């Protein structure tokens, strides 16, 4: 549908267990058949495809070969997508997703491989998070999109799903850092101008072996899409509203570790091939709000690591948050807690004291210092 009409009214697309073409689908079925010795699979495939085409034409009055996603995928230039497919899908084999992903014309695409996944509507939470991230990214302003994902990751953490909350925090950090570190619009335009000048090799010997397609038109399209006329919401305006509308929270004090009961996925169970998403230049307000968001997410991921006793990782995230804002009090609490977990008590005391120099009345740091003294005694 998206590839068969000009300017489709679709902001993004998620394809789960999609087939590339009827012929490729039929190939998968034939490969699973136990055929008598000497009977060629190609012959069975040819006869079967002709028979199905004839029946569909007679009963539904269309040629089933005209329903060909692979053919139309090449013409889709402006609709971001995610392909989701299980590697053990015995109805629509995984090779269909690989073929569609390769052919898909829009460079903003991702292939999510669910290792050992089958042909089922039930997908792990981490896969749902990936799908939701695309929908939010295409429908919301950039800060609101990442703030809403942060709310969902916090919700996972409150439920005790530490593994998936960590995965989502990591995704948010990656996207926020990419946005903050992207070149300015002027630099990007200058770079495109340089790229469009033919090299000596291209001028004299034809196209070079490493020549790639430049998505400059798509970049301009996505820049227009994300540049809203109205003022972009700030982090403070978006966060509470997003949490209220989309997620219900239990009290933080009731956190229980239930990762096994919730079926949390390990990071290695989902893999992805990604074409780098096309992103848009940010205003100074957006950069400020993204930096504040990044600090909070580093702090939350540090907490997630602490809850499952990953001291080194918790310390690294606390330090990253403090590098972005050395006056962020919660960062000193995270850092001291990580150092205490690793038995580095003198360093933990120093981190607490540094935080108390900034906020002498911070009760969380005072309580942590008291607990530290009790441990040392």
PDB file of N, CA and C in Angstrom, residues 10-94:
ATOM      1  N   UNK A  10       1.279   8.172   5.581  1.00  0.00           N
ATOM      2  CA  UNK A  10       1.794   7.278   6.623  1.00  0.00           C
ATOM      3  C   UNK A  10       3.057   7.901   7.211  1.00  0.00           C
ATOM      4  N   UNK A  11       3.073   8.122   8.528  1.00  0.00           N
ATOM      5  CA  UNK A  11       4.230   8.748   9.173  1.00  0.00           C
ATOM      6  C   UNK A  11       5.368   7.760   9.391  1.00  0.00           C
ATOM      7  N   UNK A  12       5.033   6.511   9.685  1.00  0.00           N
ATOM      8  CA  UNK A  12       6.050   5.484   9.875  1.00  0.00           C
ATOM      9  C   UNK A  12       5.392   4.133   9.688  1.00  0.00           C
ATOM     10  N   UNK A  13       6.188   3.084   9.595  1.00  0.00           N
ATOM     11  CA  UNK A  13       5.645   1.739   9.370  1.00  0.00           C
ATOM     12  C   UNK A  13       6.425   0.718  10.189  1.00  0.00           C
ATOM     13  N   UNK A  14       5.699  -0.245  10.743  1.00  0.00           N
ATOM     14  CA  UNK A  14       6.307  -1.365  11.468  1.00  0.00           C
ATOM     15  C   UNK A  14       5.830  -2.639  10.798  1.00  0.00           C
ATOM     16  N   UNK A  15       6.762  -3.411  10.275  1.00  0.00           N
ATOM     17  CA  UNK A  15       6.437  -4.643   9.555  1.00  0.00           C
ATOM     18  C   UNK A  15       6.890  -5.834  10.396  1.00  0.00           C
ATOM     19  N   UNK A  16       5.955  -6.589  10.906  1.00  0.00           N
ATOM     20  CA  UNK A  16       6.272  -7.760  11.737  1.00  0.00           C
ATOM     21  C   UNK A  16       5.973  -9.021  10.947  1.00  0.00           C
ATOM     22  N   UNK A  17       7.006  -9.823  10.713  1.00  0.00           N
ATOM     23  CA  UNK A  17       6.874 -11.099   9.993  1.00  0.00           C
ATOM     24  C   UNK A  17       6.312 -10.898   8.589  1.00  0.00           C
ATOM     25  N   UNK A  18       6.764  -9.849   7.926  1.00  0.00           N
ATOM     26  CA  UNK A  18       6.257  -9.553   6.583  1.00  0.00           C
ATOM     27  C   UNK A  18       6.890 -10.482   5.551  1.00  0.00           C
ATOM     28  N   UNK A  19       6.115 -10.831   4.522  1.00  0.00           N
ATOM     29  CA  UNK A  19       6.679 -11.652   3.444  1.00  0.00           C
ATOM     30  C   UNK A  19       7.082 -10.746   2.287  1.00  0.00           C
ATOM     31  N   UNK A  20       8.112 -11.167   1.559  1.00  0.00           N
ATOM     32  CA  UNK A  20       8.656 -10.340   0.486  1.00  0.00           C
ATOM     33  C   UNK A  20       7.830 -10.459  -0.796  1.00  0.00           C
ATOM     34  N   UNK A  21       7.424 -11.665  -1.121  1.00  0.00           N
ATOM     35  CA  UNK A  21       6.600 -11.914  -2.304  1.00  0.00           C
ATOM     36  C   UNK A  21       5.959 -13.280  -2.138  1.00  0.00           C
ATOM     37  N   UNK A  22       4.908 -13.530  -2.906  1.00  0.00           N
ATOM     38  CA  UNK A  22       4.250 -14.826  -2.793  1.00  0.00           C
ATOM     39  C   UNK A  22       5.195 -15.953  -3.191  1.00  0.00           C
ATOM     40  N   UNK A  23       6.004 -15.687  -4.201  1.00  0.00           N
ATOM     41  CA  UNK A  23       6.925 -16.732  -4.664  1.00  0.00           C
ATOM     42  C   UNK A  23       7.940 -17.082  -3.578  1.00  0.00           C
ATOM     43  N   UNK A  24       8.473 -16.052  -2.901  1.00  0.00           N
ATOM     44  CA  UNK A  24       9.443 -16.326  -1.821  1.00  0.00           C
ATOM     45  C   UNK A  24       8.757 -17.019  -0.641  1.00  0.00           C
ATOM     46  N   UNK A  25       7.509 -16.655  -0.378  1.00  0.00           N
ATOM     47  CA  UNK A  25       6.749 -17.320   0.676  1.00  0.00           C
ATOM     48  C   UNK A  25       6.537 -18.789   0.330  1.00  0.00           C
ATOM     49  N   UNK A  26       6.173 -19.061  -0.926  1.00  0.00           N
ATOM     50  CA  UNK A  26       5.955 -20.442  -1.376  1.00  0.00           C
ATOM     51  C   UNK A  26       7.247 -21.251  -1.319  1.00  0.00           C
ATOM     52  N   UNK A  27       8.382 -20.602  -1.618  1.00  0.00           N
ATOM     53  CA  UNK A  27       9.672 -21.302  -1.543  1.00  0.00           C
ATOM     54  C   UNK A  27       9.914 -21.837  -0.136  1.00  0.00           C
ATOM     55  N   UNK A  28       9.559 -21.032   0.863  1.00  0.00           N
ATOM     56  CA  UNK A  28       9.724 -21.460   2.252  1.00  0.00           C
ATOM     57  C   UNK A  28       8.869 -22.668   2.577  1.00  0.00           C
ATOM     58  N   UNK A  29       7.612 -22.679   2.097  1.00  0.00           N
ATOM     59  CA  UNK A  29       6.738 -23.829   2.343  1.00  0.00           C
ATOM     60  C   UNK A  29       7.281 -25.092   1.678  1.00  0.00           C
ATOM     61  N   UNK A  30       7.723 -24.950   0.431  1.00  0.00           N
ATOM     62  CA  UNK A  30       8.223 -26.117  -0.313  1.00  0.00           C
ATOM     63  C   UNK A  30       9.484 -26.664   0.335  1.00  0.00           C
ATOM     64  N   UNK A  31      10.341 -25.772   0.848  1.00  0.00           N
ATOM     65  CA  UNK A  31      11.581 -26.230   1.490  1.00  0.00           C
ATOM     66  C   UNK A  31      11.303 -27.100   2.715  1.00  0.00           C
ATOM     67  N   UNK A  32      10.132 -26.917   3.335  1.00  0.00           N
ATOM     68  CA  UNK A  32       9.793 -27.693   4.529  1.00  0.00           C
ATOM     69  C   UNK A  32       9.133 -29.036   4.203  1.00  0.00           C
ATOM     70  N   UNK A  33       8.778 -29.243   2.943  1.00  0.00           N
ATOM     71  CA  UNK A  33       8.095 -30.485   2.552  1.00  0.00           C
ATOM     72  C   UNK A  33       9.073 -31.657   2.473  1.00  0.00           C
ATOM     73  N   UNK A  34       8.587 -32.808   2.874  1.00  0.00           N
ATOM     74  CA  UNK A  34       9.355 -34.040   2.710  1.00  0.00           C
ATOM     75  C   UNK A  34       8.948 -34.671   1.377  1.00  0.00           C
ATOM     76  N   UNK A  35       9.710 -34.390   0.337  1.00  0.00           N
ATOM     77  CA  UNK A  35       9.348 -34.843  -1.006  1.00  0.00           C
ATOM     78  C   UNK A  35       9.993 -36.189  -1.311  1.00  0.00           C
ATOM     79  N   UNK A  36       9.323 -36.987  -2.169  1.00  0.00           N
ATOM     80  CA  UNK A  36       9.929 -38.260  -2.593  1.00  0.00           C
ATOM     81  C   UNK A  36      11.264 -38.016  -3.285  1.00  0.00           C
ATOM     82  N   UNK A  37      12.140 -38.962  -3.185  1.00  0.00           N
ATOM     83  CA  UNK A  37      13.450 -38.850  -3.809  1.00  0.00           C
ATOM     84  C   UNK A  37      13.308 -38.699  -5.324  1.00  0.00           C
ATOM     85  N   UNK A  38      14.036 -37.751  -5.869  1.00  0.00           N
ATOM     86  CA  UNK A  38      14.006 -37.543  -7.314  1.00  0.00           C
ATOM     87  C   UNK A  38      13.003 -36.514  -7.775  1.00  0.00           C
ATOM     88  N   UNK A  39      12.107 -36.083  -6.904  1.00  0.00           N
ATOM     89  CA  UNK A  39      11.121 -35.069  -7.276  1.00  0.00           C
ATOM     90  C   UNK A  39      11.706 -33.689  -7.001  1.00  0.00           C
ATOM     91  N   UNK A  40      11.963 -32.898  -8.052  1.00  0.00           N
ATOM     92  CA  UNK A  40      12.615 -31.593  -7.863  1.00  0.00           C
ATOM     93  C   UNK A  40      11.707 -30.591  -7.132  1.00  0.00           C
ATOM     94  N   UNK A  41      12.283 -29.886  -6.207  1.00  0.00           N
ATOM     95  CA  UNK A  41      11.497 -28.873  -5.477  1.00  0.00           C
ATOM     96  C   UNK A  41      11.048 -27.745  -6.388  1.00  0.00           C
ATOM     97  N   UNK A  42      11.876 -27.424  -7.386  1.00  0.00           N
ATOM     98  CA  UNK A  42      11.515 -26.350  -8.304  1.00  0.00           C
ATOM     99  C   UNK A  42      10.251 -26.686  -9.086  1.00  0.00           C
ATOM    100  N   UNK A  43      10.099 -27.970  -9.438  1.00  0.00           N
ATOM    101  CA  UNK A  43       8.904 -28.402 -10.165  1.00  0.00           C
ATOM    102  C   UNK A  43       7.672 -28.278  -9.280  1.00  0.00           C
ATOM    103  N   UNK A  44       7.791 -28.722  -8.032  1.00  0.00           N
ATOM    104  CA  UNK A  44       6.673 -28.622  -7.086  1.00  0.00           C
ATOM    105  C   UNK A  44       6.302 -27.159  -6.864  1.00  0.00           C
ATOM    106  N   UNK A  45       7.343 -26.304  -6.726  1.00  0.00           N
ATOM    107  CA  UNK A  45       7.092 -24.884  -6.522  1.00  0.00           C
ATOM    108  C   UNK A  45       6.366 -24.274  -7.715  1.00  0.00           C
ATOM    109  N   UNK A  46       6.812 -24.598  -8.914  1.00  0.00           N
ATOM    110  CA  UNK A  46       6.203 -24.037 -10.124  1.00  0.00           C
ATOM    111  C   UNK A  46       4.744 -24.449 -10.257  1.00  0.00           C
ATOM    112  N   UNK A  47       4.464 -25.738 -10.041  1.00  0.00           N
ATOM    113  CA  UNK A  47       3.084 -26.237 -10.152  1.00  0.00           C
ATOM    114  C   UNK A  47       2.207 -25.619  -9.070  1.00  0.00           C
ATOM    115  N   UNK A  48       2.739 -25.552  -7.844  1.00  0.00           N
ATOM    116  CA  UNK A  48       1.964 -25.005  -6.728  1.00  0.00           C
ATOM    117  C   UNK A  48       1.621 -23.537  -6.921  1.00  0.00           C
ATOM    118  N   UNK A  49       2.606 -22.746  -7.374  1.00  0.00           N
ATOM    119  CA  UNK A  49       2.377 -21.315  -7.581  1.00  0.00           C
ATOM    120  C   UNK A  49       1.334 -21.094  -8.675  1.00  0.00           C
ATOM    121  N   UNK A  50       1.433 -21.852  -9.772  1.00  0.00           N
ATOM    122  CA  UNK A  50       0.453 -21.706 -10.861  1.00  0.00           C
ATOM    123  C   UNK A  50      -0.946 -22.050 -10.392  1.00  0.00           C
ATOM    124  N   UNK A  51      -1.054 -23.091  -9.573  1.00  0.00           N
ATOM    125  CA  UNK A  51      -2.359 -23.529  -9.085  1.00  0.00           C
ATOM    126  C   UNK A  51      -2.992 -22.468  -8.170  1.00  0.00           C
ATOM    127  N   UNK A  52      -2.199 -21.953  -7.245  1.00  0.00           N
ATOM    128  CA  UNK A  52      -2.714 -20.931  -6.325  1.00  0.00           C
ATOM    129  C   UNK A  52      -3.129 -19.679  -7.093  1.00  0.00           C
ATOM    130  N   UNK A  53      -2.300 -19.262  -8.049  1.00  0.00           N
ATOM    131  CA  UNK A  53      -2.642 -18.077  -8.845  1.00  0.00           C
ATOM    132  C   UNK A  53      -3.971 -18.268  -9.572  1.00  0.00           C
ATOM    133  N   UNK A  54      -4.174 -19.456 -10.100  1.00  0.00           N
ATOM    134  CA  UNK A  54      -5.412 -19.736 -10.850  1.00  0.00           C
ATOM    135  C   UNK A  54      -6.627 -19.679  -9.931  1.00  0.00           C
ATOM    136  N   UNK A  55      -6.518 -20.278  -8.738  1.00  0.00           N
ATOM    137  CA  UNK A  55      -7.650 -20.306  -7.805  1.00  0.00           C
ATOM    138  C   UNK A  55      -7.975 -18.894  -7.313  1.00  0.00           C
ATOM    139  N   UNK A  56      -6.922 -18.119  -6.939  1.00  0.00           N
ATOM    140  CA  UNK A  56      -7.150 -16.759  -6.447  1.00  0.00           C
ATOM    141  C   UNK A  56      -7.757 -15.890  -7.537  1.00  0.00           C
ATOM    142  N   UNK A  57      -7.268 -16.045  -8.773  1.00  0.00           N
ATOM    143  CA  UNK A  57      -7.808 -15.259  -9.880  1.00  0.00           C
ATOM    144  C   UNK A  57      -9.282 -15.561 -10.108  1.00  0.00           C
ATOM    145  N   UNK A  58      -9.637 -16.846 -10.016  1.00  0.00           N
ATOM    146  CA  UNK A  58     -11.028 -17.249 -10.260  1.00  0.00           C
ATOM    147  C   UNK A  58     -11.956 -16.773  -9.142  1.00  0.00           C
ATOM    148  N   UNK A  59     -11.490 -16.831  -7.899  1.00  0.00           N
ATOM    149  CA  UNK A  59     -12.373 -16.523  -6.772  1.00  0.00           C
ATOM    150  C   UNK A  59     -12.318 -15.059  -6.328  1.00  0.00           C
ATOM    151  N   UNK A  60     -11.152 -14.407  -6.500  1.00  0.00           N
ATOM    152  CA  UNK A  60     -11.008 -13.032  -6.006  1.00  0.00           C
ATOM    153  C   UNK A  60     -10.724 -12.019  -7.111  1.00  0.00           C
ATOM    154  N   UNK A  61     -10.498 -12.508  -8.311  1.00  0.00           N
ATOM    155  CA  UNK A  61     -10.306 -11.660  -9.493  1.00  0.00           C
ATOM    156  C   UNK A  61      -9.087 -10.740  -9.371  1.00  0.00           C
ATOM    157  N   UNK A  62      -7.992 -11.282  -8.856  1.00  0.00           N
ATOM    158  CA  UNK A  62      -6.729 -10.550  -8.952  1.00  0.00           C
ATOM    159  C   UNK A  62      -5.587 -11.557  -8.998  1.00  0.00           C
ATOM    160  N   UNK A  63      -4.462 -11.115  -9.523  1.00  0.00           N
ATOM    161  CA  UNK A  63      -3.278 -11.967  -9.626  1.00  0.00           C
ATOM    162  C   UNK A  63      -2.478 -11.838  -8.336  1.00  0.00           C
ATOM    163  N   UNK A  64      -2.265 -12.943  -7.644  1.00  0.00           N
ATOM    164  CA  UNK A  64      -1.574 -12.892  -6.352  1.00  0.00           C
ATOM    165  C   UNK A  64      -0.140 -12.396  -6.491  1.00  0.00           C
ATOM    166  N   UNK A  65       0.447 -12.533  -7.671  1.00  0.00           N
ATOM    167  CA  UNK A  65       1.798 -12.030  -7.884  1.00  0.00           C
ATOM    168  C   UNK A  65       1.859 -10.503  -7.912  1.00  0.00           C
ATOM    169  N   UNK A  66       0.682  -9.864  -8.078  1.00  0.00           N
ATOM    170  CA  UNK A  66       0.653  -8.400  -8.035  1.00  0.00           C
ATOM    171  C   UNK A  66       0.801  -7.874  -6.612  1.00  0.00           C
ATOM    172  N   UNK A  67       0.510  -8.732  -5.620  1.00  0.00           N
ATOM    173  CA  UNK A  67       0.717  -8.353  -4.218  1.00  0.00           C
ATOM    174  C   UNK A  67       2.170  -8.686  -3.882  1.00  0.00           C
ATOM    175  N   UNK A  68       3.049  -7.727  -4.184  1.00  0.00           N
ATOM    176  CA  UNK A  68       4.487  -7.983  -4.129  1.00  0.00           C
ATOM    177  C   UNK A  68       5.191  -6.884  -3.319  1.00  0.00           C
ATOM    178  N   UNK A  69       5.264  -7.054  -1.995  1.00  0.00           N
ATOM    179  CA  UNK A  69       5.919  -6.030  -1.160  1.00  0.00           C
ATOM    180  C   UNK A  69       7.352  -5.723  -1.586  1.00  0.00           C
ATOM    181  N   UNK A  70       8.085  -6.753  -2.019  1.00  0.00           N
ATOM    182  CA  UNK A  70       9.483  -6.546  -2.393  1.00  0.00           C
ATOM    183  C   UNK A  70       9.603  -5.581  -3.573  1.00  0.00           C
ATOM    184  N   UNK A  71       8.698  -5.706  -4.518  1.00  0.00           N
ATOM    185  CA  UNK A  71       8.711  -4.835  -5.692  1.00  0.00           C
ATOM    186  C   UNK A  71       8.461  -3.381  -5.302  1.00  0.00           C
ATOM    187  N   UNK A  72       7.518  -3.159  -4.387  1.00  0.00           N
ATOM    188  CA  UNK A  72       7.140  -1.795  -4.019  1.00  0.00           C
ATOM    189  C   UNK A  72       8.060  -1.196  -2.966  1.00  0.00           C
ATOM    190  N   UNK A  73       8.815  -2.041  -2.228  1.00  0.00           N
ATOM    191  CA  UNK A  73       9.680  -1.530  -1.157  1.00  0.00           C
ATOM    192  C   UNK A  73      10.699  -0.530  -1.690  1.00  0.00           C
ATOM    193  N   UNK A  74      11.170  -0.746  -2.908  1.00  0.00           N
ATOM    194  CA  UNK A  74      12.199   0.132  -3.477  1.00  0.00           C
ATOM    195  C   UNK A  74      11.694   1.552  -3.684  1.00  0.00           C
ATOM    196  N   UNK A  75      10.400   1.707  -3.907  1.00  0.00           N
ATOM    197  CA  UNK A  75       9.857   3.028  -4.218  1.00  0.00           C
ATOM    198  C   UNK A  75       9.482   3.831  -2.970  1.00  0.00           C
ATOM    199  N   UNK A  76       9.613   3.237  -1.778  1.00  0.00           N
ATOM    200  CA  UNK A  76       9.288   3.948  -0.534  1.00  0.00           C
ATOM    201  C   UNK A  76      10.522   4.731  -0.099  1.00  0.00           C
ATOM    202  N   UNK A  77      10.446   6.032  -0.217  1.00  0.00           N
ATOM    203  CA  UNK A  77      11.617   6.876   0.033  1.00  0.00           C
ATOM    204  C   UNK A  77      11.513   7.708   1.309  1.00  0.00           C
ATOM    205  N   UNK A  78      10.292   7.914   1.824  1.00  0.00           N
ATOM    206  CA  UNK A  78      10.119   8.907   2.880  1.00  0.00           C
ATOM    207  C   UNK A  78       9.386   8.376   4.109  1.00  0.00           C
ATOM    208  N   UNK A  79       9.213   7.070   4.234  1.00  0.00           N
ATOM    209  CA  UNK A  79       8.495   6.508   5.378  1.00  0.00           C
ATOM    210  C   UNK A  79       9.452   5.673   6.230  1.00  0.00           C
ATOM    211  N   UNK A  80       9.874   6.171   7.394  1.00  0.00           N
ATOM    212  CA  UNK A  80      10.758   5.392   8.273  1.00  0.00           C
ATOM    213  C   UNK A  80      10.084   4.092   8.701  1.00  0.00           C
ATOM    214  N   UNK A  81      10.884   3.073   8.961  1.00  0.00           N
ATOM    215  CA  UNK A  81      10.266   1.783   9.298  1.00  0.00           C
ATOM    216  C   UNK A  81      11.163   0.948  10.190  1.00  0.00           C
ATOM    217  N   UNK A  82      10.535  -0.051  10.785  1.00  0.00           N
ATOM    218  CA  UNK A  82      11.245  -1.131  11.471  1.00  0.00           C
ATOM    219  C   UNK A  82      10.691  -2.453  10.957  1.00  0.00           C
ATOM    220  N   UNK A  83      11.570  -3.361  10.570  1.00  0.00           N
ATOM    221  CA  UNK A  83      11.201  -4.732  10.252  1.00  0.00           C
ATOM    222  C   UNK A  83      11.492  -5.584  11.476  1.00  0.00           C
ATOM    223  N   UNK A  84      10.519  -6.366  11.914  1.00  0.00           N
ATOM    224  CA  UNK A  84      10.675  -7.260  13.064  1.00  0.00           C
ATOM    225  C   UNK A  84      10.435  -8.688  12.580  1.00  0.00           C
ATOM    226  N   UNK A  85      11.350  -9.590  12.891  1.00  0.00           N
ATOM    227  CA  UNK A  85      11.184 -10.963  12.401  1.00  0.00           C
ATOM    228  C   UNK A  85      11.920 -11.948  13.303  1.00  0.00           C
ATOM    229  N   UNK A  86      11.292 -13.075  13.555  1.00  0.00           N
ATOM    230  CA  UNK A  86      11.903 -14.138  14.336  1.00  0.00           C
ATOM    231  C   UNK A  86      12.753 -15.041  13.467  1.00  0.00           C
ATOM    232  N   UNK A  87      13.897 -15.443  13.987  1.00  0.00           N
ATOM    233  CA  UNK A  87      14.796 -16.287  13.191  1.00  0.00           C
ATOM    234  C   UNK A  87      14.274 -17.712  13.034  1.00  0.00           C
ATOM    235  N   UNK A  88      13.318 -18.110  13.871  1.00  0.00           N
ATOM    236  CA  UNK A  88      12.746 -19.466  13.764  1.00  0.00           C
ATOM    237  C   UNK A  88      11.297 -19.422  13.277  1.00  0.00           C
ATOM    238  N   UNK A  89      10.968 -18.411  12.510  1.00  0.00           N
ATOM    239  CA  UNK A  89       9.630 -18.295  11.919  1.00  0.00           C
ATOM    240  C   UNK A  89       9.508 -19.338  10.816  1.00  0.00           C
ATOM    241  N   UNK A  90       8.627 -20.349  11.011  1.00  0.00           N
ATOM    242  CA  UNK A  90       8.480 -21.412  10.016  1.00  0.00           C
ATOM    243  C   UNK A  90       7.280 -21.168   9.092  1.00  0.00           C
ATOM    244  N   UNK A  91       6.645 -20.005   9.221  1.00  0.00           N
ATOM    245  CA  UNK A  91       5.552 -19.640   8.307  1.00  0.00           C
ATOM    246  C   UNK A  91       6.063 -18.669   7.250  1.00  0.00           C
ATOM    247  N   UNK A  92       6.684 -17.588   7.710  1.00  0.00           N
ATOM    248  CA  UNK A  92       7.344 -16.644   6.810  1.00  0.00           C
ATOM    249  C   UNK A  92       8.810 -16.609   7.230  1.00  0.00           C
ATOM    250  N   UNK A  93       9.671 -17.200   6.434  1.00  0.00           N
ATOM    251  CA  UNK A  93      11.062 -17.367   6.850  1.00  0.00           C
ATOM    252  C   UNK A  93      11.783 -16.022   6.976  1.00  0.00           C
ATOM    253  N   UNK A  94      12.821 -16.009   7.806  1.00  0.00           N
ATOM    254  CA  UNK A  94      13.544 -14.775   8.122  1.00  0.00           C
ATOM    255  C   UNK A  94      14.160 -14.123   6.882  1.00  0.00           C
TER     256      UNK A  94
END
